[in-house]
GROMACS .gro file of C-alpha atoms in nm:
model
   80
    1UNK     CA    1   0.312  19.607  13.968
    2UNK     CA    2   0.052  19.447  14.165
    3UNK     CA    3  -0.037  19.527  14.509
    4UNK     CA    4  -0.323  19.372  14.741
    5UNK     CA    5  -0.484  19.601  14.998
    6UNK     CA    6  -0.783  19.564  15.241
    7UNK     CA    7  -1.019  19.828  15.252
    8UNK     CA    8  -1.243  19.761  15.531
    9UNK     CA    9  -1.263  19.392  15.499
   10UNK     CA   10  -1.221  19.363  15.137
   11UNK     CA   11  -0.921  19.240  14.977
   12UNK     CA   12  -0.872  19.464  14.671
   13UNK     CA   13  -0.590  19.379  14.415
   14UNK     CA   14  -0.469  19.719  14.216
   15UNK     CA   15  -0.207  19.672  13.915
   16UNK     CA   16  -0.063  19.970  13.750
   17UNK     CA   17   0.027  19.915  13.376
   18UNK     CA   18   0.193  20.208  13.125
   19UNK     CA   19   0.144  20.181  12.715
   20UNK     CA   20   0.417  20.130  12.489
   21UNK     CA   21   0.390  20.550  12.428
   22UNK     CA   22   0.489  20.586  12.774
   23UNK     CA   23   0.747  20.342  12.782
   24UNK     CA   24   0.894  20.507  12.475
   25UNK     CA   25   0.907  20.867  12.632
   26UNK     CA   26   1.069  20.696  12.932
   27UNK     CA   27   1.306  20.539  12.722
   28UNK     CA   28   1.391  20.809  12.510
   29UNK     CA   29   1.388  21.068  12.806
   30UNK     CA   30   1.663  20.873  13.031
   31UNK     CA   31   1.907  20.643  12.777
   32UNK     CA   32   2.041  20.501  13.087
   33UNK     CA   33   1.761  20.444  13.272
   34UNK     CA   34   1.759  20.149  13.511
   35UNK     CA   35   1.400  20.075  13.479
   36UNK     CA   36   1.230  19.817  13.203
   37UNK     CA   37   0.917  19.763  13.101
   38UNK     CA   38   0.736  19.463  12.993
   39UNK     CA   39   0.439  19.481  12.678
   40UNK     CA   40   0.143  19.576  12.841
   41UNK     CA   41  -0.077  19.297  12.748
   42UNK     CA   42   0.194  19.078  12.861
   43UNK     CA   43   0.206  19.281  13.222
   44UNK     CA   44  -0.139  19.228  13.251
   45UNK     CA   45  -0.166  18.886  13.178
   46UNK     CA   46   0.128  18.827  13.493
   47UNK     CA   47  -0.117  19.044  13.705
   48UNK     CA   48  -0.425  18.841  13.655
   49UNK     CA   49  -0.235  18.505  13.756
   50UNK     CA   50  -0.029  18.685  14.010
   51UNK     CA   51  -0.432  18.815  14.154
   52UNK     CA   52  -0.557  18.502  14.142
   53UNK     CA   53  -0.322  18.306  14.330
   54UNK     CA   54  -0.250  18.600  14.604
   55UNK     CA   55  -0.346  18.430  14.906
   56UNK     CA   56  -0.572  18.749  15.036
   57UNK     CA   57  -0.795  18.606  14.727
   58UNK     CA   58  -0.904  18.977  14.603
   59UNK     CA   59  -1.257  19.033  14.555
   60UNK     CA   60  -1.220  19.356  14.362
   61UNK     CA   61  -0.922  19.412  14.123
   62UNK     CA   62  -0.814  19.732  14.017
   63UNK     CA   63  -0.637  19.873  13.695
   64UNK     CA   64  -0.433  20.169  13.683
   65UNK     CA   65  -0.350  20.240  13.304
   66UNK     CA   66  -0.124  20.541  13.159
   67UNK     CA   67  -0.153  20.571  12.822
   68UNK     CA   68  -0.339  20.679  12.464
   69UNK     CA   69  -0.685  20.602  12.505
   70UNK     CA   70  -0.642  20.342  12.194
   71UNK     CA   71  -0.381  20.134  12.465
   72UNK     CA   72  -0.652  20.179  12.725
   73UNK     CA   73  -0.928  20.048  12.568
   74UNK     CA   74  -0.716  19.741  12.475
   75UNK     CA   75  -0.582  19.723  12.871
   76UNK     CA   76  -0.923  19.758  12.962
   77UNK     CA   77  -1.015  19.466  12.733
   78UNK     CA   78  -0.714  19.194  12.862
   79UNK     CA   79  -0.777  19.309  13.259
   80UNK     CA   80  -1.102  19.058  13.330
   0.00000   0.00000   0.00000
């Protein structure tokens, strides 16, 4: 999901990404769950072109990760 806010006179894009452990738990926890997830790296990837072409042009961007550490680090390393 990505979301732009201003805070004071800053635009400041936020995304919020899960790992493929959380998606499994949600996915095993509720069979018939109406929420999907897309690959995280994939998610990201959508967020950074989604960022740069918001029209608020965000100055600071923003990512909320849920996940192993392992996932984060690799989040961390595909969210410029």
């Amino acid at each position: 999901a990505v979301e732009v806010a201003e805070v004071g006179s800053v635009p400041v894009g936020v995304v919020g990404v899960v790992g493929s452990t959380v998606q499994k738990a949600a996915a095993a926890a509720a069979a018939k769950s109406l929420v999907g997830f897309t690959p995280a790296k994939d998610a990201i990837a959508a967020a950074v072109k989604e960022l740069a072409a918001h029209p608020k042009k965000p100055r600071l961007n923003v990512l909320l990760f849920q996940g192993t550490p392992a996932e984060a680090r690799q989040a961390a390393k595909d969210f410029p």
